[in-house]
Every structure is written in structure tokens, then in C-alpha cells.
Amino acid sequence: MNIGAAAKLSGVSAKMIRYYEEIGLVPPADRTTSGYRDYSTPDVHQLRFIRRARDLGFSVAEIATLLGLWRDRTRQSADVKRIAREHVADLEGRIAKLQDMVDTLKTLADTCHGDERPECPIIRRLEGESVAPEVR
Amino acid sequence: MNIGAAAKLSGVSAKMIRYYEEIGLVPPADRTTSGYRDYSTPDVHQLRFIRRARDLGFSVAEIATLLGLWRDRTRQSADVKRIAREHVADLEGRIAKLQDMVDTLKTLADTCHGDERPECPIIRRLEGESVAPEVR
DNA sequence: GCTTGACCTTCCCATGGTTGGAAGCCTTAC
DNA sequence: GTAAGGCTTCCAACCATGGGAAGGTCAAGC
């Protein structure tokens, strides 16, 4: 099948399929005599695997490892589990950072009048003035 | 003062100061006769403002708006508050997505033996097989 | 006054993952 | 035969940041 059909079936855009091939995440696709990329059902499965891993936030580098483990019938589930756990730790670190921002901003926004007056704890905080004493 | 001193005082790297000037987030700095950028204390305060806003996850576009409000003595705190709330909503959306990934992966990893055997629910999930029936 | 080292300048490149577009070839349907 | 749509490659952009090269400038020490 053509790249468009493979894209539709796998959920990976044609653009990204070509990109994954270019960076070596997937092997070069077969070509028809006219130069079109030609995909088989297993190819589509592999693309779908990649798509699902991306949806779970795995980086391309991590996916390369996961694909290797997928293809390796003698793989140890411990290896897969370790990658997943490391990835979870990474995600949780990012969540914690974002949550800190949210907490700070919510606190500031809660003490901001939000009316026509210019006085604003959010701006004051960005200016560098401590807003803590405002805690009433 | 030179860009290096401004960088140290503001917490914004010299690279980024030049970049912010290039994209118009800050006005072009004064120059000495020899062409060095020359910064005043208010300049440093502005850079520090930007730095703090970045630390709270605001995009450069949002910061441009915040800087405008900062400079506007007739600003309405409602405008600042609205931007902050929108940003919080954006952050919370990103957190929710990451949290979904974490939840999924944790569930999968918890049911993965993590030993020398190849059987692995994480891989199965990426293959597309539903892992839900595994729920015991 | 000269050397040295630390600073500054501009310019280009790379990151990661994705999208967009342009120019040109191929296929399919009418 | 022609039109539409799919395919090819190549180039650029996003966002924010860092790295580095090549060359000019400044200040301190001798």
C-alpha cells in the first residue's frame, strides 16, 4: 500500500513516516518501480506501535529501544519495565514543575482583585517584590 | 554595564538577552562607541521580569503582553489576572495529559512481571492488544 | 607600550517533533 | 487526453536555548 494508506491505518502522518525512516527509527520502506514507498501490514503494525508509544510520551530514542525489545523474542520484561519506570519518573518530574507553576500562579491570581485598578500581585511578583507578606 | 553583568544580575543568559532583543521582546540596547551593548538598572529589572515570567512557564508571546501591562500604569489588574488564569488552564491541560500517561504506564508496569520472561503487558499495549481484561 | 586573558560582537548550527509548502512526477478515473 | 489527487524530494519554520567559530575590545600586569 501507499504511504497515505499506511498513514491512515497507523495514525502516523505521511510526513512523520518519512521522517522516522530518515532518522532510522524504521527501516527504509520498499519502493515500487515508480519510486513510491510500499508498505505491508506488519509495517503498519510497527507504525502503530510507534504511534502508541508517542501517545504515552516516549521519546523517539526510547521508542527505538522499545522497538528493539518488541522485535526481540528473547527480551526480558524487566528491560521493558525499567524503561517504562524511568519514563514515568521523567513525566512525574515534568508534572511537578508544572504543578509548582500552577500553584504559584493560582495563589497570586486569587489575591489579585481582577478589576479596573492597576494594582496586581501577579505583576508585583514578576517585578521581584515579595508577595508573601500579603498573606494577611 | 556590559551584557555579561546584566546577564548575571538578571539571571538571563547573554545568549537569550540578544535573542530577546532580536525578536523584539526587549528594545535594542544602547551601544558603547565600540559597539558593546550597554545596560541600565531598569533594563536589568525588565530582564529579571522576563526571567521570572519564564520560570512560571509563560511563553514569550505572553510575556510580551505582560511587559506591556507592566509598563502601562493605567493597566487593569483584570487583564493580568485573565492572562494568568488562561495560562493556568493551559498548564493544567498539559498536566492532565502527562498524568494520563503516567497513570496508564504505572498500571501497565504494575502488571508487568519485570523478570527474565519476555511476556510483558507494556509491549502488548503498544502492539494494540487491549490489556484491560488483565485487570484481575 | 605590549601581552594576556576575559569579555564582547555577529554568524551559523543543532536540538525535537511536527507541520507547511513548492516543484515536479505518477496514477487513476472520466 | 486531461484533471485531480497522491506521491517524491527539498527547504523552511516553529520555540527557546545552547554551542562554537572568527574576530574586535578592554583592563590588568609587566
Tab-separated table of C-alpha atoms (C1' of nucleotides) in Angstrom:
chain	number	residue	atom	x	y	z
A	1	MET	CA	0.000	0.000	0.000
A	2	ASN	CA	0.996	3.627	-0.481
A	3	ILE	CA	2.212	5.886	2.283
A	4	GLY	CA	-1.147	7.638	2.508
A	5	ALA	CA	-2.964	4.394	3.264
A	6	ALA	CA	-0.304	3.368	5.766
A	7	ALA	CA	-0.652	6.771	7.424
A	8	LYS	CA	-4.406	6.425	7.711
A	9	LEU	CA	-4.211	2.896	9.068
A	10	SER	CA	-1.432	3.594	11.543
A	11	GLY	CA	-2.397	7.049	12.681
A	12	VAL	CA	1.077	8.340	11.812
A	13	SER	CA	1.127	11.140	9.243
A	14	ALA	CA	2.898	10.527	5.947
A	15	LYS	CA	5.252	13.337	6.862
A	16	MET	CA	6.234	11.620	10.069
A	17	ILE	CA	6.573	8.218	8.426
A	18	ARG	CA	9.162	9.687	6.067
A	19	TYR	CA	10.845	11.405	8.987
A	20	TYR	CA	11.037	8.189	11.024
A	21	GLU	CA	12.572	6.491	8.032
A	22	GLU	CA	15.062	9.315	7.579
A	23	ILE	CA	16.281	9.166	11.184
A	24	GLY	CA	16.438	5.384	11.064
A	25	LEU	CA	13.661	4.642	13.527
A	26	VAL	CA	12.086	2.408	10.899
A	27	PRO	CA	13.952	0.682	8.074
A	28	PRO	CA	13.634	2.176	4.578
A	29	ALA	CA	10.354	1.126	3.005
A	30	ASP	CA	10.236	-0.964	-0.128
A	31	ARG	CA	9.712	1.008	-3.295
A	32	THR	CA	7.531	0.407	-6.306
A	33	THR	CA	9.097	0.703	-9.747
A	34	SER	CA	7.927	4.293	-9.872
A	35	GLY	CA	9.588	5.124	-6.584
A	36	TYR	CA	6.545	5.125	-4.315
A	37	ARG	CA	7.049	3.735	-0.837
A	38	ASP	CA	5.245	0.433	-0.430
A	39	TYR	CA	4.011	-0.747	2.969
A	40	SER	CA	2.939	-4.150	4.236
A	41	THR	CA	0.600	-4.939	7.106
A	42	PRO	CA	3.499	-5.625	9.505
A	43	ASP	CA	4.932	-2.245	8.545
A	44	VAL	CA	1.661	-0.649	9.536
A	45	HIS	CA	1.694	-2.518	12.830
A	46	GLN	CA	5.121	-1.176	13.556
A	47	LEU	CA	3.981	2.362	12.801
A	48	ARG	CA	1.003	1.893	15.055
A	49	PHE	CA	3.338	0.679	17.795
A	50	ILE	CA	5.323	3.867	17.393
A	51	ARG	CA	2.187	5.947	17.443
A	52	ARG	CA	1.004	4.395	20.677
A	53	ALA	CA	4.379	4.872	22.287
A	54	ARG	CA	4.393	8.532	21.240
A	55	ASP	CA	0.942	8.890	22.754
A	56	LEU	CA	2.426	7.690	26.009
A	57	GLY	CA	5.054	10.380	25.760
A	58	PHE	CA	8.048	8.194	24.911
A	59	SER	CA	10.798	9.982	23.025
A	60	VAL	CA	11.960	8.723	19.668
A	61	ALA	CA	15.135	7.436	21.321
A	62	GLU	CA	13.118	5.479	23.865
A	63	ILE	CA	10.905	4.122	21.122
A	64	ALA	CA	13.947	2.888	19.249
A	65	THR	CA	14.809	0.815	22.309
A	66	LEU	CA	11.229	-0.367	22.739
A	67	LEU	CA	11.071	-1.417	19.099
A	68	GLY	CA	14.221	-3.431	19.596
A	69	LEU	CA	12.689	-5.155	22.589
A	70	TRP	CA	9.465	-5.697	20.695
A	71	ARG	CA	11.285	-7.482	17.918
A	72	ASP	CA	13.432	-9.461	20.335
A	73	ARG	CA	11.517	-12.588	21.225
A	74	THR	CA	14.004	-13.367	23.970
A	75	ARG	CA	13.584	-9.974	25.591
A	76	GLN	CA	13.309	-9.726	29.332
A	77	SER	CA	10.202	-7.975	30.550
A	78	ALA	CA	12.436	-6.399	33.208
A	79	ASP	CA	14.072	-4.326	30.468
A	80	VAL	CA	10.744	-3.016	29.238
A	81	LYS	CA	9.576	-2.337	32.742
A	82	ARG	CA	12.726	-0.397	33.566
A	83	ILE	CA	12.295	1.876	30.552
A	84	ALA	CA	8.670	2.468	31.452
A	85	ARG	CA	9.545	3.278	35.052
A	86	GLU	CA	12.285	5.674	34.016
A	87	HIS	CA	9.875	7.343	31.670
A	88	VAL	CA	7.285	7.633	34.416
A	89	ALA	CA	9.867	9.285	36.660
A	90	ASP	CA	10.658	11.739	33.886
A	91	LEU	CA	6.989	12.523	33.349
A	92	GLU	CA	6.436	12.968	37.050
A	93	GLY	CA	9.318	15.394	37.231
A	94	ARG	CA	7.785	17.460	34.479
A	95	ILE	CA	4.400	17.331	36.161
A	96	ALA	CA	5.893	18.520	39.445
A	97	LYS	CA	7.470	21.519	37.726
A	98	LEU	CA	4.254	22.461	36.005
A	99	GLN	CA	2.303	21.947	39.205
A	100	ASP	CA	4.616	24.315	41.046
A	101	MET	CA	3.906	26.954	38.443
A	102	VAL	CA	0.188	26.363	38.709
A	103	ASP	CA	0.236	26.575	42.498
A	104	THR	CA	2.180	29.814	42.457
A	105	LEU	CA	0.021	31.380	39.795
A	106	LYS	CA	-3.200	30.340	41.439
A	107	THR	CA	-2.127	31.844	44.721
A	108	LEU	CA	-1.198	35.068	43.002
A	109	ALA	CA	-4.360	35.187	40.925
A	110	ASP	CA	-6.500	34.522	43.978
A	111	THR	CA	-5.131	37.598	45.713
A	112	CYS	CA	-5.467	39.723	42.576
A	113	HIS	CA	-8.546	41.938	42.589
A	114	GLY	CA	-9.054	41.462	38.887
A	115	ASP	CA	-10.878	44.728	38.409
A	116	GLU	CA	-10.140	48.058	36.738
A	117	ARG	CA	-7.431	49.004	39.230
A	118	PRO	CA	-3.791	48.587	38.191
A	119	GLU	CA	-2.581	47.116	41.493
A	120	CYS	CA	-1.794	43.466	40.893
A	121	PRO	CA	0.141	40.907	42.956
A	122	ILE	CA	0.970	38.956	39.822
A	123	ILE	CA	2.824	41.891	38.348
A	124	ARG	CA	4.423	42.624	41.692
A	125	ARG	CA	5.697	39.094	41.873
A	126	LEU	CA	7.184	39.330	38.409
A	127	GLU	CA	8.825	42.598	39.383
A	128	GLY	CA	10.518	40.710	42.161
A	129	GLU	CA	8.806	42.162	45.151
A	130	SER	CA	7.946	39.525	47.686
A	131	VAL	CA	4.239	38.920	47.717
A	132	ALA	CA	4.326	36.687	50.750
A	133	PRO	CA	3.662	39.466	53.324
A	134	GLU	CA	0.349	39.925	51.543
A	135	VAL	CA	-0.854	36.714	53.119
A	136	ARG	CA	-2.914	38.760	55.508
B	1	MET	CA	27.039	47.750	32.235
B	2	ASN	CA	28.016	45.047	29.750
B	3	ILE	CA	25.781	42.213	28.693
B	4	GLY	CA	27.627	39.763	30.935
B	5	ALA	CA	26.919	41.784	34.044
B	6	ALA	CA	23.297	42.269	33.002
B	7	ALA	CA	23.044	38.522	32.471
B	8	LYS	CA	24.436	37.762	35.902
B	9	LEU	CA	22.214	40.295	37.625
B	10	SER	CA	19.043	39.307	35.794
B	11	GLY	CA	19.530	35.572	35.553
B	12	VAL	CA	19.014	35.685	31.796
B	13	SER	CA	21.939	34.361	29.764
B	14	ALA	CA	23.704	36.742	27.384
B	15	LYS	CA	22.603	34.487	24.546
B	16	MET	CA	18.993	34.880	25.494
B	17	ILE	CA	19.272	38.622	26.038
B	18	ARG	CA	20.470	39.002	22.458
B	19	TYR	CA	17.713	36.695	21.300
B	20	TYR	CA	15.018	38.660	23.122
B	21	GLU	CA	16.351	41.807	21.503
B	22	GLU	CA	16.375	40.152	18.094
B	23	ILE	CA	12.748	39.051	18.304
B	24	GLY	CA	11.703	42.424	19.676
B	25	LEU	CA	10.698	41.316	23.163
B	26	VAL	CA	13.001	43.993	24.547
B	27	PRO	CA	14.033	47.164	22.718
B	28	PRO	CA	17.539	47.274	21.222
B	29	ALA	CA	20.072	48.045	23.927
B	30	ASP	CA	22.163	51.178	23.840
B	31	ARG	CA	25.637	50.692	22.452
B	32	THR	CA	29.003	51.980	23.571
B	33	THR	CA	31.245	53.580	20.956
B	34	SER	CA	32.918	50.239	20.470
B	35	GLY	CA	29.627	48.501	19.800
B	36	TYR	CA	29.133	46.786	23.130
B	37	ARG	CA	25.574	46.621	24.410
B	38	ASP	CA	25.125	48.873	27.434
B	39	TYR	CA	22.503	48.119	30.081
B	40	SER	CA	20.983	50.263	32.807
B	41	THR	CA	19.426	49.131	36.064
B	42	PRO	CA	15.872	49.422	34.669
B	43	ASP	CA	16.983	47.259	31.752
B	44	VAL	CA	18.117	44.618	34.213
B	45	HIS	CA	14.814	44.847	36.039
B	46	GLN	CA	12.991	44.219	32.813
B	47	LEU	CA	15.136	41.193	32.085
B	48	ARG	CA	14.512	39.891	35.569
B	49	PHE	CA	10.787	40.335	34.987
B	50	ILE	CA	11.100	38.241	31.860
B	51	ARG	CA	13.112	35.630	33.695
B	52	ARG	CA	10.508	35.299	36.422
B	53	ALA	CA	7.718	35.035	33.897
B	54	ARG	CA	9.618	32.308	32.046
B	55	ASP	CA	10.078	30.484	35.327
B	56	LEU	CA	6.313	30.494	35.662
B	57	GLY	CA	6.043	28.930	32.216
B	58	PHE	CA	4.754	31.936	30.301
B	59	SER	CA	5.577	31.881	26.612
B	60	VAL	CA	7.488	34.705	25.007
B	61	ALA	CA	4.252	35.887	23.389
B	62	GLU	CA	2.509	36.001	26.753
B	63	ILE	CA	5.461	37.801	28.263
B	64	ALA	CA	5.258	40.432	25.556
B	65	THR	CA	1.708	41.141	26.695
B	66	LEU	CA	2.689	41.078	30.363
B	67	LEU	CA	5.518	43.522	29.706
B	68	GLY	CA	3.064	45.829	28.014
B	69	LEU	CA	0.786	45.684	31.041
B	70	TRP	CA	3.721	46.170	33.358
B	71	ARG	CA	4.694	49.361	31.582
B	72	ASP	CA	1.104	50.571	31.413
B	73	ARG	CA	0.374	52.462	34.592
B	74	THR	CA	-3.304	52.546	33.712
B	75	ARG	CA	-3.485	48.780	33.284
B	76	GLN	CA	-6.414	46.914	34.713
B	77	SER	CA	-5.486	44.105	37.038
B	78	ALA	CA	-8.327	42.153	35.408
B	79	ASP	CA	-6.231	41.926	32.236
B	80	VAL	CA	-3.261	40.492	34.095
B	81	LYS	CA	-5.460	38.117	36.004
B	82	ARG	CA	-7.095	36.874	32.823
B	83	ILE	CA	-3.737	36.087	31.229
B	84	ALA	CA	-2.629	34.289	34.348
B	85	ARG	CA	-5.824	32.255	34.500
B	86	GLU	CA	-5.587	31.309	30.841
B	87	HIS	CA	-2.027	30.253	31.395
B	88	VAL	CA	-3.028	28.187	34.402
B	89	ALA	CA	-5.668	26.461	32.301
B	90	ASP	CA	-3.044	25.712	29.662
B	91	LEU	CA	-0.646	24.322	32.256
B	92	GLU	CA	-3.383	22.224	33.802
B	93	GLY	CA	-4.238	20.797	30.409
B	94	ARG	CA	-0.649	19.782	29.910
B	95	ILE	CA	-0.507	18.301	33.403
B	96	ALA	CA	-3.651	16.280	32.744
B	97	LYS	CA	-2.168	14.821	29.572
B	98	LEU	CA	1.046	13.883	31.315
B	99	GLN	CA	-0.874	12.467	34.257
B	100	ASP	CA	-2.890	10.264	31.912
B	101	MET	CA	0.323	8.877	30.503
B	102	VAL	CA	1.692	8.276	33.972
B	103	ASP	CA	-1.465	6.529	35.113
B	104	THR	CA	-1.529	4.270	32.089
B	105	LEU	CA	2.121	3.419	32.318
B	106	LYS	CA	2.005	2.772	36.025
B	107	THR	CA	-0.902	0.398	35.605
B	108	LEU	CA	0.931	-1.417	32.852
B	109	ALA	CA	4.193	-1.549	34.744
B	110	ASP	CA	2.467	-2.810	37.863
B	111	THR	CA	1.103	-5.800	35.980
B	112	CYS	CA	4.447	-6.466	34.302
B	113	HIS	CA	6.441	-9.228	35.932
B	114	GLY	CA	9.673	-7.427	35.301
B	115	ASP	CA	11.751	-10.559	35.257
B	116	GLU	CA	13.641	-12.568	32.648
B	117	ARG	CA	10.491	-13.694	30.849
B	118	PRO	CA	9.547	-11.915	27.620
B	119	GLU	CA	5.822	-11.648	28.350
B	120	CYS	CA	5.042	-8.002	29.022
B	121	PRO	CA	1.760	-6.086	29.189
B	122	ILE	CA	3.512	-2.866	28.269
B	123	ILE	CA	4.611	-4.304	24.962
B	124	ARG	CA	1.201	-5.849	24.450
B	125	ARG	CA	-0.425	-2.498	24.942
B	126	LEU	CA	1.875	-0.881	22.423
B	127	GLU	CA	1.084	-3.659	19.990
B	128	GLY	CA	-2.533	-2.655	20.308
B	129	GLU	CA	-3.910	-5.570	22.211
B	130	SER	CA	-6.273	-4.484	24.925
B	131	VAL	CA	-4.719	-5.032	28.302
B	132	ALA	CA	-7.860	-4.174	30.237
B	133	PRO	CA	-9.060	-7.805	30.645
B	134	GLU	CA	-5.864	-8.305	32.644
B	135	VAL	CA	-7.428	-6.332	35.488
B	136	ARG	CA	-7.610	-9.489	37.514
C	1	DG	C1'	53.697	50.021	25.230
C	2	DC	C1'	52.790	45.218	24.821
C	3	DT	C1'	50.922	40.867	26.030
C	4	DT	C1'	47.388	38.167	28.003
C	5	DG	C1'	43.024	36.812	29.154
C	6	DA	C1'	38.421	37.855	29.672
C	7	DC	C1'	34.960	39.914	27.539
C	8	DC	C1'	32.220	41.435	23.576
C	9	DT	C1'	30.452	41.209	18.561
C	10	DT	C1'	27.998	38.642	14.632
C	11	DC	C1'	27.051	34.459	12.296
C	12	DC	C1'	25.863	29.732	11.702
C	13	DC	C1'	24.386	25.236	13.553
C	14	DA	C1'	21.813	21.938	16.489
C	15	DT	C1'	18.260	20.398	19.362
C	16	DG	C1'	12.904	17.578	18.920
C	17	DG	C1'	8.953	16.550	16.776
C	18	DT	C1'	5.982	18.227	13.699
C	19	DT	C1'	3.871	20.874	10.044
C	20	DG	C1'	3.814	23.591	5.816
C	21	DG	C1'	4.824	24.468	1.191
C	22	DA	C1'	6.886	24.269	-3.564
C	23	DA	C1'	8.123	21.910	-7.753
C	24	DG	C1'	7.665	18.058	-10.253
C	25	DC	C1'	6.442	13.038	-11.272
C	26	DC	C1'	2.806	9.131	-11.163
C	27	DT	C1'	-1.709	7.047	-11.149
C	28	DT	C1'	-6.447	6.751	-11.631
C	29	DA	C1'	-10.882	7.983	-13.275
C	30	DC	C1'	-13.543	10.022	-16.678
D	1	DG	C1'	-6.149	13.342	-23.108
D	2	DT	C1'	-6.859	15.712	-19.164
D	3	DA	C1'	-7.810	16.769	-14.449
D	4	DA	C1'	-7.423	15.587	-9.723
D	5	DG	C1'	-5.120	13.839	-6.286
D	6	DG	C1'	-1.323	11.193	-4.435
D	7	DC	C1'	3.469	10.603	-4.411
D	8	DT	C1'	8.512	12.243	-4.469
D	9	DT	C1'	12.356	15.346	-2.554
D	10	DC	C1'	13.946	19.523	-0.576
D	11	DC	C1'	13.690	23.585	2.216
D	12	DA	C1'	11.792	26.296	5.927
D	13	DA	C1'	9.586	27.224	10.168
D	14	DC	C1'	8.125	26.611	14.885
D	15	DC	C1'	10.018	27.532	20.244
D	16	DA	C1'	13.656	28.576	23.426
D	17	DT	C1'	18.077	27.511	24.215
D	18	DG	C1'	22.986	26.305	23.923
D	19	DG	C1'	27.481	25.656	21.375
D	20	DG	C1'	31.036	27.349	18.894
D	21	DA	C1'	33.935	29.936	15.433
D	22	DA	C1'	36.188	34.144	13.946
D	23	DG	C1'	37.343	38.468	15.114
D	24	DG	C1'	37.175	43.093	17.808
D	25	DT	C1'	37.784	45.425	22.649
D	26	DC	C1'	39.063	46.274	27.288
D	27	DA	C1'	41.761	46.149	31.568
D	28	DA	C1'	45.486	44.470	34.300
D	29	DG	C1'	50.173	43.412	34.871
D	30	DC	C1'	54.756	43.777	33.429
